[in-house]
Every structure is written in C-alpha cells, then in structure tokens.
C-alpha cells in the first residue's frame, strides 16, 4: 500500500507542477503577445512616417528637376 501512496503523491505533484508551469507559460505568452502587438503598431507607424517623408522628398526632387529642365 506504501507504493500506491507514493505513486499518488508523485502523480499529484507532477500534475500540480504541470498546471503551474502551464499557467506561467500562458502569462509569458500573454505578455509577449502584448509586446509584439505594441512593436507591430510602432513599426507600422514608423513605416508610415518613412513613406510620407519619402513622398515629400520625391515631390521636392521632382520640382527641382522640373525647374532645372525649364531653365535650359
């Protein structure tokens, strides 16, 4: 009967440890998910700023080139 109790206690410990590890992993993945959503938001914002800056630069470049061609 001693082996049955040892097996039961060991099984209980392993199940409890697995539940705690699963809860910890769930919390870590939740935090990582939030972090990656924030990083994706920042990256898309930076991409939008670079896109707008490139468009403004291109308009200025085209205007300067048009003025140079007009002078000739």
Coordinates of N, CA, C and O in Angstrom, one line a residue:
X1 N 0.8 -1.2 0.0 CA 0.0 0.0 0.0 C 0.9 1.3 0.0 O 0.4 2.3 -0.5
X2 N 2.1 1.2 0.5 CA 3.0 2.3 0.5 C 3.4 2.8 -0.9 O 3.5 4.0 -1.1
X3 N 3.5 1.9 -1.8 CA 3.8 2.3 -3.2 C 2.7 3.0 -3.8 O 2.9 3.9 -4.6
X4 N 1.5 2.6 -3.5 CA 0.3 3.3 -4.0 C 0.3 4.7 -3.6 O 0.0 5.7 -4.4
X5 N 0.5 5.0 -2.3 CA 0.5 6.3 -1.8 C 1.7 7.2 -2.4 O 1.5 8.3 -2.7
X6 N 2.9 6.5 -2.5 CA 4.0 7.3 -3.2 C 3.6 7.6 -4.6 O 3.9 8.8 -5.0
X7 N 3.0 6.7 -5.3 CA 2.7 7.0 -6.7 C 1.6 8.1 -6.8 O 1.6 8.9 -7.7
X8 N 0.6 8.0 -5.9 CA -0.4 9.0 -5.8 C 0.1 10.4 -5.5 O -0.2 11.4 -6.2
X9 N 1.0 10.5 -4.6 CA 1.6 11.8 -4.2 C 2.5 12.3 -5.3 O 2.5 13.5 -5.7
X10 N 3.3 11.4 -6.0 CA 4.1 11.8 -7.1 C 3.3 12.3 -8.2 O 3.6 13.3 -8.9
X11 N 2.2 11.6 -8.5 CA 1.3 12.0 -9.6 C 0.7 13.3 -9.3 O 0.6 14.2 -10.2
X12 N 0.2 13.5 -8.1 CA -0.4 14.8 -7.7 C 0.6 15.9 -7.9 O 0.3 17.0 -8.4
X13 N 1.9 15.7 -7.4 CA 2.9 16.7 -7.6 C 3.2 17.0 -9.0 O 3.3 18.2 -9.4
X14 N 3.3 16.0 -9.9 CA 3.6 16.2 -11.3 C 2.4 17.0 -12.0 O 2.6 17.9 -12.8
X15 N 1.2 16.6 -11.6 CA 0.0 17.3 -12.2 C 0.0 18.8 -11.8 O -0.2 19.7 -12.6
X16 N 0.2 19.0 -10.5 CA 0.2 20.4 -10.0 C 1.4 21.2 -10.6 O 1.2 22.4 -10.9
X17 N 2.6 20.6 -10.7 CA 3.7 21.3 -11.3 C 3.4 21.6 -12.8 O 3.7 22.7 -13.3
X18 N 2.8 20.7 -13.5 CA 2.4 20.9 -14.9 C 1.4 22.0 -15.0 O 1.5 22.9 -15.9
X19 N 0.4 22.1 -14.1 CA -0.6 23.2 -14.1 C 0.1 24.5 -13.9 O -0.2 25.5 -14.5
X20 N 1.0 24.6 -12.9 CA 1.7 25.8 -12.6 C 2.6 26.2 -13.7 O 2.7 27.4 -14.1
X21 N 3.3 25.3 -14.3 CA 4.2 25.6 -15.5 C 3.3 26.1 -16.7 O 3.7 27.1 -17.3
X22 N 2.2 25.5 -16.9 CA 1.3 25.9 -17.9 C 0.7 27.3 -17.7 O 0.6 28.1 -18.6
X23 N 0.4 27.6 -16.5 CA -0.1 29.0 -16.1 C 1.0 30.0 -16.3 O 0.8 31.1 -16.8
X24 N 2.3 29.6 -16.0 CA 3.4 30.5 -16.2 C 3.6 30.8 -17.6 O 3.9 31.9 -18.1
X25 N 3.6 29.7 -18.4 CA 3.8 29.9 -19.9 C 2.7 30.7 -20.5 O 2.9 31.6 -21.4
X26 N 1.4 30.5 -20.0 CA 0.3 31.3 -20.5 C 0.5 32.8 -20.2 O 0.3 33.6 -21.1
X27 N 1.0 33.1 -19.0 CA 1.2 34.5 -18.7 C 2.4 35.1 -19.5 O 2.3 36.2 -20.0
X28 N 3.4 34.3 -19.7 CA 4.6 34.8 -20.5 C 4.1 35.0 -22.0 O 4.4 36.0 -22.6
X29 N 3.3 34.1 -22.5 CA 2.8 34.3 -23.9 C 1.9 35.5 -24.0 O 1.9 36.2 -25.0
X30 N 1.1 35.7 -23.0 CA 0.2 36.9 -23.0 C 1.0 38.2 -23.0 O 0.7 39.1 -23.8
X31 N 2.1 38.2 -22.2 CA 2.9 39.4 -22.1 C 3.7 39.6 -23.5 O 3.7 40.7 -24.0
X32 N 4.2 38.5 -24.0 CA 4.8 38.6 -25.3 C 3.9 39.0 -26.4 O 4.2 39.8 -27.3
X33 N 2.7 38.5 -26.4 CA 1.6 38.9 -27.3 C 1.4 40.4 -27.3 O 1.3 41.1 -28.3
X34 N 1.2 40.9 -26.1 CA 1.1 42.4 -25.9 C 2.3 43.2 -26.5 O 2.1 44.2 -27.2
X35 N 3.5 42.7 -26.1 CA 4.7 43.3 -26.5 C 4.8 43.3 -28.1 O 5.1 44.4 -28.7
X36 N 4.5 42.2 -28.7 CA 4.6 42.1 -30.1 C 3.5 43.0 -30.8 O 3.8 43.5 -31.9
X37 N 2.4 43.1 -30.2 CA 1.3 44.0 -30.8 C 1.8 45.4 -30.7 O 1.6 46.2 -31.7
X38 N 2.4 45.8 -29.6 CA 2.9 47.2 -29.5 C 4.0 47.4 -30.5 O 4.1 48.5 -31.2
X39 N 4.9 46.4 -30.6 CA 6.0 46.6 -31.6 C 5.5 46.7 -33.0 O 6.0 47.4 -33.8
X40 N 4.5 45.9 -33.3 CA 3.9 46.0 -34.7 C 3.2 47.3 -34.9 O 3.4 47.9 -36.0
X41 N 2.6 47.9 -33.9 CA 2.0 49.2 -34.0 C 3.1 50.3 -34.3 O 2.9 51.1 -35.1
X42 N 4.2 50.2 -33.5 CA 5.3 51.1 -33.7 C 5.9 51.0 -35.0 O 6.2 52.0 -35.7
X43 N 6.1 49.7 -35.5 CA 6.8 49.5 -36.8 C 5.9 50.0 -37.9 O 6.4 50.7 -38.8
X44 N 4.6 49.8 -37.8 CA 3.7 50.4 -38.9 C 3.7 51.9 -38.8 O 3.6 52.5 -39.9
X45 N 3.7 52.5 -37.7 CA 3.8 53.9 -37.6 C 5.1 54.5 -38.2 O 5.0 55.5 -38.9
X46 N 6.2 53.8 -37.9 CA 7.5 54.3 -38.4 C 7.5 54.1 -40.0 O 8.0 55.0 -40.7
X47 N 6.9 53.0 -40.4 CA 6.8 52.8 -41.9 C 6.0 53.9 -42.5 O 6.3 54.4 -43.6
X48 N 4.9 54.3 -41.9 CA 4.0 55.3 -42.4 C 4.8 56.7 -42.5 O 4.7 57.4 -43.5
X49 N 5.5 57.0 -41.4 CA 6.3 58.2 -41.4 C 7.4 58.2 -42.5 O 7.6 59.2 -43.2
X50 N 8.1 57.1 -42.7 CA 9.1 57.0 -43.7 C 8.4 57.1 -45.1 O 9.0 57.8 -46.0
X51 N 7.2 56.5 -45.3 CA 6.5 56.7 -46.5 C 6.1 58.1 -46.8 O 6.3 58.6 -47.9
X52 N 5.6 58.8 -45.8 CA 5.3 60.2 -46.0 C 6.5 61.1 -46.3 O 6.5 61.9 -47.2
X53 N 7.6 60.8 -45.5 CA 8.8 61.6 -45.8 C 9.4 61.3 -47.2 O 9.9 62.2 -47.8
X54 N 9.3 60.1 -47.6 CA 9.8 59.8 -49.0 C 8.9 60.5 -50.0 O 9.5 60.9 -51.0
X55 N 7.6 60.5 -49.8 CA 6.8 61.2 -50.8 C 7.1 62.7 -50.8 O 7.1 63.3 -51.9
X56 N 7.3 63.3 -49.7 CA 7.6 64.7 -49.6 C 8.9 65.0 -50.3 O 9.1 65.9 -51.1
X57 N 9.9 64.1 -50.0 CA 11.2 64.3 -50.7 C 11.1 64.2 -52.2 O 11.7 64.9 -52.9
X58 N 10.3 63.2 -52.6 CA 10.2 63.0 -54.1 C 9.5 64.1 -54.8 O 9.9 64.5 -55.9
X59 N 8.5 64.8 -54.1 CA 7.9 65.9 -54.7 C 8.9 67.1 -54.8 O 9.0 67.7 -55.8
X60 N 9.7 67.3 -53.8 CA 10.7 68.3 -53.8 C 11.7 68.0 -54.9 O 12.2 68.9 -55.6
X61 N 12.2 66.8 -55.0 CA 13.1 66.4 -56.0 C 12.6 66.6 -57.4 O 13.3 67.2 -58.3
X62 N 11.3 66.2 -57.6 CA 10.7 66.4 -59.0 C 10.6 67.8 -59.3 O 10.8 68.3 -60.5
X63 N 10.2 68.7 -58.3 CA 10.1 70.1 -58.5 C 11.4 70.7 -58.9 O 11.5 71.5 -59.9
X64 N 12.5 70.3 -58.2 CA 13.8 70.9 -58.5 C 14.3 70.5 -59.9 O 14.8 71.3 -60.7
X65 N 14.0 69.2 -60.2 CA 14.4 68.7 -61.6 C 13.6 69.5 -62.7 O 14.1 69.8 -63.7
X66 N 12.3 69.7 -62.4 CA 11.5 70.4 -63.4 C 12.0 71.8 -63.6 O 12.0 72.4 -64.7
X67 N 12.4 72.5 -62.5 CA 12.9 73.8 -62.6 C 14.2 73.8 -63.4 O 14.5 74.7 -64.2
X68 N 15.1 72.8 -63.1 CA 16.3 72.8 -63.9 C 16.1 72.5 -65.4 O 16.8 73.1 -66.2
X69 N 15.1 71.7 -65.7 CA 14.8 71.4 -67.1 C 14.2 72.7 -67.8 O 14.5 73.0 -68.9
X70 N 13.4 73.4 -67.0 CA 12.8 74.6 -67.5 C 13.8 75.7 -67.8 O 13.6 76.5 -68.7
X71 N 14.9 75.8 -67.0 CA 15.9 76.8 -67.2 C 16.6 76.6 -68.5 O 17.2 77.6 -69.1
X72 N 16.8 75.4 -69.0 CA 17.5 75.2 -70.2 C 16.9 75.6 -71.4 O 16.1 76.2 -71.9

